[in-house]
Amino acid sequence: MKTNPHIYAVILAGGGGTRLWPKSRTKTPKQFLKLAGDKTMIQIAADRVAKIVDWDKIIVVTNQLYSEDVQRQLPKVPQENILAEPEKKDTALAMLVGALFAKSKDPNAVVINAASDHTLLDDEEFVRVMYAATKTATDQDALLTVGITPTYPTSAFGYIK
């Protein structure tokens, strides 16, 4: 059901894995671990967004430490779509880099930002919500944020109001 040829997915994969220590470490952050089955978190994330976009429209923003791991784990993603930051910055900058890259390929690009290390229990719901969000973003020329309702307060994550 890949209907909009202008949709791109940016997978954010530069995190250092500090929140899941000791299992996740600098050399093997959680996005490269098999925590939920026989695939790594980044492979699961890529398979999920590949239900919405073709593999050549998946962009991965990572850092130099992990670019070879991304290539090895996601061979269907074109090498030129793996963007390696020279040093770790923050999420907003990674999203901007991914969006600018998508816009350089397609001035009408609509970008979905996806984490490489999140567990979602319902891929069909994710796909449904992303289609609705990208349609709204396209029809209304709008910026949308999609999130979940938190189950407990913590200062470790951002909140959407």
PDB file of C-alpha atoms in Angstrom:
ATOM      1  CA  MET A   1       0.000   0.000   0.000  1.00  0.00           C
ATOM      2  CA  LYS A   2       2.925   2.351  -0.692  1.00  0.00           C
ATOM      3  CA  THR A   3       0.848   5.101  -2.270  1.00  0.00           C
ATOM      4  CA  ASN A   4       2.720   8.379  -1.842  1.00  0.00           C
ATOM      5  CA  PRO A   5       6.012   8.353  -3.789  1.00  0.00           C
ATOM      6  CA  HIS A   6       7.263  11.354  -1.785  1.00  0.00           C
ATOM      7  CA  ILE A   7       7.380   9.632   1.611  1.00  0.00           C
ATOM      8  CA  TYR A   8      10.828   8.977   3.083  1.00  0.00           C
ATOM      9  CA  ALA A   9      11.712   7.401   6.422  1.00  0.00           C
ATOM     10  CA  VAL A  10      14.654   8.585   8.494  1.00  0.00           C
ATOM     11  CA  ILE A  11      15.834   6.049  11.053  1.00  0.00           C
ATOM     12  CA  LEU A  12      17.771   7.619  13.907  1.00  0.00           C
ATOM     13  CA  ALA A  13      20.563   5.247  14.904  1.00  0.00           C
ATOM     14  CA  GLY A  14      23.289   7.256  16.574  1.00  0.00           C
ATOM     15  CA  GLY A  15      22.541   6.571  20.225  1.00  0.00           C
ATOM     16  CA  GLY A  16      25.275   5.222  22.431  1.00  0.00           C
ATOM     17  CA  GLY A  17      23.138   2.804  24.409  1.00  0.00           C
ATOM     18  CA  THR A  18      23.729   4.322  27.831  1.00  0.00           C
ATOM     19  CA  ARG A  19      20.223   3.671  29.183  1.00  0.00           C
ATOM     20  CA  LEU A  20      20.441  -0.111  28.791  1.00  0.00           C
ATOM     21  CA  TRP A  21      23.874  -0.636  30.316  1.00  0.00           C
ATOM     22  CA  PRO A  22      25.438  -3.170  30.885  1.00  0.00           C
ATOM     23  CA  LYS A  23      23.815  -5.052  27.988  1.00  0.00           C
ATOM     24  CA  SER A  24      24.172  -2.074  25.668  1.00  0.00           C
ATOM     25  CA  ARG A  25      27.579  -0.448  25.418  1.00  0.00           C
ATOM     26  CA  THR A  26      29.329   2.121  23.246  1.00  0.00           C
ATOM     27  CA  LYS A  27      30.590  -0.518  20.801  1.00  0.00           C
ATOM     28  CA  THR A  28      27.265  -2.378  20.764  1.00  0.00           C
ATOM     29  CA  PRO A  29      24.397   0.006  21.539  1.00  0.00           C
ATOM     30  CA  LYS A  30      20.902  -1.404  21.840  1.00  0.00           C
ATOM     31  CA  GLN A  31      19.912  -0.725  18.216  1.00  0.00           C
ATOM     32  CA  PHE A  32      22.398  -3.442  17.191  1.00  0.00           C
ATOM     33  CA  LEU A  33      21.265  -6.005  19.769  1.00  0.00           C
ATOM     34  CA  LYS A  34      18.717  -8.797  19.364  1.00  0.00           C
ATOM     35  CA  LEU A  35      16.414  -7.921  22.242  1.00  0.00           C
ATOM     36  CA  ALA A  36      13.075  -8.961  20.759  1.00  0.00           C
ATOM     37  CA  GLY A  37      13.607 -12.077  18.654  1.00  0.00           C
ATOM     38  CA  ASP A  38      16.063 -13.090  15.959  1.00  0.00           C
ATOM     39  CA  LYS A  39      16.559  -9.599  14.507  1.00  0.00           C
ATOM     40  CA  THR A  40      18.303  -6.573  15.925  1.00  0.00           C
ATOM     41  CA  MET A  41      16.344  -3.491  16.944  1.00  0.00           C
ATOM     42  CA  ILE A  42      17.495  -1.553  13.869  1.00  0.00           C
ATOM     43  CA  GLN A  43      16.530  -4.427  11.558  1.00  0.00           C
ATOM     44  CA  ILE A  44      13.064  -4.501  13.120  1.00  0.00           C
ATOM     45  CA  ALA A  45      12.737  -0.715  12.739  1.00  0.00           C
ATOM     46  CA  ALA A  46      13.799  -0.865   9.085  1.00  0.00           C
ATOM     47  CA  ASP A  47      11.407  -3.728   8.321  1.00  0.00           C
ATOM     48  CA  ARG A  48       8.628  -1.705   9.952  1.00  0.00           C
ATOM     49  CA  VAL A  49       9.184   1.443   7.857  1.00  0.00           C
ATOM     50  CA  ALA A  50       9.723  -0.679   4.726  1.00  0.00           C
ATOM     51  CA  LYS A  51       5.995  -1.406   4.947  1.00  0.00           C
ATOM     52  CA  ILE A  52       5.470   2.293   4.157  1.00  0.00           C
ATOM     53  CA  VAL A  53       8.405   3.220   1.912  1.00  0.00           C
ATOM     54  CA  ASP A  54      10.687   1.417  -0.513  1.00  0.00           C
ATOM     55  CA  TRP A  55      14.163   0.549   0.757  1.00  0.00           C
ATOM     56  CA  ASP A  56      15.756   3.263  -1.418  1.00  0.00           C
ATOM     57  CA  LYS A  57      13.717   5.837   0.517  1.00  0.00           C
ATOM     58  CA  ILE A  58      15.003   4.753   3.899  1.00  0.00           C
ATOM     59  CA  ILE A  59      17.694   7.061   5.271  1.00  0.00           C
ATOM     60  CA  VAL A  60      19.685   6.142   8.360  1.00  0.00           C
ATOM     61  CA  VAL A  61      21.387   8.853  10.390  1.00  0.00           C
ATOM     62  CA  THR A  62      24.080   7.416  12.622  1.00  0.00           C
ATOM     63  CA  ASN A  63      27.606   8.352  13.621  1.00  0.00           C
ATOM     64  CA  GLN A  64      30.929   7.225  12.239  1.00  0.00           C
ATOM     65  CA  LEU A  65      31.297   4.548  14.914  1.00  0.00           C
ATOM     66  CA  TYR A  66      28.236   2.704  13.623  1.00  0.00           C
ATOM     67  CA  SER A  67      28.072   3.289   9.865  1.00  0.00           C
ATOM     68  CA  GLU A  68      29.626  -0.106   9.005  1.00  0.00           C
ATOM     69  CA  ASP A  69      27.273  -1.857  11.441  1.00  0.00           C
ATOM     70  CA  VAL A  70      24.308  -0.149   9.759  1.00  0.00           C
ATOM     71  CA  GLN A  71      25.519  -1.224   6.296  1.00  0.00           C
ATOM     72  CA  ARG A  72      26.043  -4.787   7.452  1.00  0.00           C
ATOM     73  CA  GLN A  73      22.695  -5.045   9.208  1.00  0.00           C
ATOM     74  CA  LEU A  74      20.650  -3.190   6.564  1.00  0.00           C
ATOM     75  CA  PRO A  75      22.056  -4.286   3.194  1.00  0.00           C
ATOM     76  CA  LYS A  76      18.870  -3.198   1.362  1.00  0.00           C
ATOM     77  CA  VAL A  77      19.423   0.449   2.348  1.00  0.00           C
ATOM     78  CA  PRO A  78      21.574   2.158  -0.310  1.00  0.00           C
ATOM     79  CA  GLN A  79      25.008   3.034   1.049  1.00  0.00           C
ATOM     80  CA  GLU A  80      24.548   6.698   0.093  1.00  0.00           C
ATOM     81  CA  ASN A  81      21.474   6.781   2.356  1.00  0.00           C
ATOM     82  CA  ILE A  82      23.547   5.976   5.441  1.00  0.00           C
ATOM     83  CA  LEU A  83      24.589   9.335   6.822  1.00  0.00           C
ATOM     84  CA  ALA A  84      27.371   9.202   9.396  1.00  0.00           C
ATOM     85  CA  GLU A  85      27.864  12.234  11.607  1.00  0.00           C
ATOM     86  CA  PRO A  86      31.511  12.905  12.453  1.00  0.00           C
ATOM     87  CA  GLU A  87      30.601  13.224  16.127  1.00  0.00           C
ATOM     88  CA  LYS A  88      27.542  12.551  18.234  1.00  0.00           C
ATOM     89  CA  LYS A  89      25.109  15.444  18.341  1.00  0.00           C
ATOM     90  CA  ASP A  90      21.481  15.482  19.352  1.00  0.00           C
ATOM     91  CA  THR A  91      18.245  14.049  17.983  1.00  0.00           C
ATOM     92  CA  ALA A  92      16.981  17.316  16.487  1.00  0.00           C
ATOM     93  CA  LEU A  93      20.129  17.761  14.411  1.00  0.00           C
ATOM     94  CA  ALA A  94      19.956  14.146  13.198  1.00  0.00           C
ATOM     95  CA  MET A  95      16.333  14.697  12.147  1.00  0.00           C
ATOM     96  CA  LEU A  96      17.322  17.873  10.304  1.00  0.00           C
ATOM     97  CA  VAL A  97      20.186  16.144   8.486  1.00  0.00           C
ATOM     98  CA  GLY A  98      17.861  13.317   7.418  1.00  0.00           C
ATOM     99  CA  ALA A  99      15.135  15.726   6.277  1.00  0.00           C
ATOM    100  CA  LEU A 100      17.577  17.869   4.290  1.00  0.00           C
ATOM    101  CA  PHE A 101      18.968  14.759   2.611  1.00  0.00           C
ATOM    102  CA  ALA A 102      15.450  13.593   1.707  1.00  0.00           C
ATOM    103  CA  LYS A 103      14.621  17.075   0.363  1.00  0.00           C
ATOM    104  CA  SER A 104      17.812  17.011  -1.736  1.00  0.00           C
ATOM    105  CA  LYS A 105      16.505  13.838  -3.395  1.00  0.00           C
ATOM    106  CA  ASP A 106      12.890  15.016  -3.662  1.00  0.00           C
ATOM    107  CA  PRO A 107      11.815  18.634  -3.042  1.00  0.00           C
ATOM    108  CA  ASN A 108       8.316  17.305  -2.174  1.00  0.00           C
ATOM    109  CA  ALA A 109       9.602  14.795   0.385  1.00  0.00           C
ATOM    110  CA  VAL A 110       7.450  14.040   3.406  1.00  0.00           C
ATOM    111  CA  VAL A 111       9.648  12.633   6.148  1.00  0.00           C
ATOM    112  CA  ILE A 112       8.824  10.119   8.860  1.00  0.00           C
ATOM    113  CA  ASN A 113      11.363  10.091  11.699  1.00  0.00           C
ATOM    114  CA  ALA A 114      11.664   6.680  13.338  1.00  0.00           C
ATOM    115  CA  ALA A 115      13.794   5.464  16.207  1.00  0.00           C
ATOM    116  CA  SER A 116      16.072   2.486  15.669  1.00  0.00           C
ATOM    117  CA  ASP A 117      15.661   1.198  19.190  1.00  0.00           C
ATOM    118  CA  HIS A 118      11.956   1.271  20.031  1.00  0.00           C
ATOM    119  CA  THR A 119       9.689  -1.698  20.481  1.00  0.00           C
ATOM    120  CA  LEU A 120       6.222  -1.416  18.971  1.00  0.00           C
ATOM    121  CA  LEU A 121       3.700  -4.142  19.572  1.00  0.00           C
ATOM    122  CA  ASP A 122       1.409  -3.374  16.635  1.00  0.00           C
ATOM    123  CA  ASP A 123       3.118  -2.730  13.295  1.00  0.00           C
ATOM    124  CA  GLU A 124      -0.246  -2.537  11.508  1.00  0.00           C
ATOM    125  CA  GLU A 125      -1.314   0.320  13.777  1.00  0.00           C
ATOM    126  CA  PHE A 126       2.031   2.067  13.207  1.00  0.00           C
ATOM    127  CA  VAL A 127       1.558   1.813   9.437  1.00  0.00           C
ATOM    128  CA  ARG A 128      -2.033   3.063   9.672  1.00  0.00           C
ATOM    129  CA  VAL A 129      -1.037   6.048  11.826  1.00  0.00           C
ATOM    130  CA  MET A 130       1.951   6.920   9.617  1.00  0.00           C
ATOM    131  CA  TYR A 131      -0.201   6.856   6.473  1.00  0.00           C
ATOM    132  CA  ALA A 132      -2.733   9.140   8.151  1.00  0.00           C
ATOM    133  CA  ALA A 133       0.011  11.466   9.413  1.00  0.00           C
ATOM    134  CA  THR A 134       1.794  11.698   6.061  1.00  0.00           C
ATOM    135  CA  LYS A 135      -1.513  12.342   4.296  1.00  0.00           C
ATOM    136  CA  THR A 136      -2.318  15.152   6.732  1.00  0.00           C
ATOM    137  CA  ALA A 137       1.205  16.574   6.433  1.00  0.00           C
ATOM    138  CA  THR A 138       0.893  16.554   2.640  1.00  0.00           C
ATOM    139  CA  ASP A 139      -2.684  17.853   2.401  1.00  0.00           C
ATOM    140  CA  GLN A 140      -2.204  20.629   4.956  1.00  0.00           C
ATOM    141  CA  ASP A 141       1.499  21.366   4.365  1.00  0.00           C
ATOM    142  CA  ALA A 142       1.957  20.802   8.078  1.00  0.00           C
ATOM    143  CA  LEU A 143       4.497  19.496  10.557  1.00  0.00           C
ATOM    144  CA  LEU A 144       3.080  16.707  12.718  1.00  0.00           C
ATOM    145  CA  THR A 145       4.360  14.979  15.801  1.00  0.00           C
ATOM    146  CA  VAL A 146       3.147  11.493  16.647  1.00  0.00           C
ATOM    147  CA  GLY A 147       3.801   9.979  20.038  1.00  0.00           C
ATOM    148  CA  ILE A 148       2.416   7.691  22.682  1.00  0.00           C
ATOM    149  CA  THR A 149       0.722   8.370  25.978  1.00  0.00           C
ATOM    150  CA  PRO A 150       3.363   7.925  28.690  1.00  0.00           C
ATOM    151  CA  THR A 151       2.683   5.397  31.411  1.00  0.00           C
ATOM    152  CA  TYR A 152       4.864   7.111  34.016  1.00  0.00           C
ATOM    153  CA  PRO A 153       6.758  10.399  34.428  1.00  0.00           C
ATOM    154  CA  THR A 154      10.502  10.569  33.836  1.00  0.00           C
ATOM    155  CA  SER A 155      12.904  13.350  32.984  1.00  0.00           C
ATOM    156  CA  ALA A 156      14.913  10.940  30.775  1.00  0.00           C
ATOM    157  CA  PHE A 157      12.569  11.432  27.801  1.00  0.00           C
ATOM    158  CA  GLY A 158      10.837  14.349  26.139  1.00  0.00           C
ATOM    159  CA  TYR A 159       7.126  14.976  26.313  1.00  0.00           C
ATOM    160  CA  ILE A 160       4.592  16.144  23.755  1.00  0.00           C
ATOM    161  CA  LYS A 161       1.968  18.570  24.981  1.00  0.00           C
TER     162      LYS A 161
END
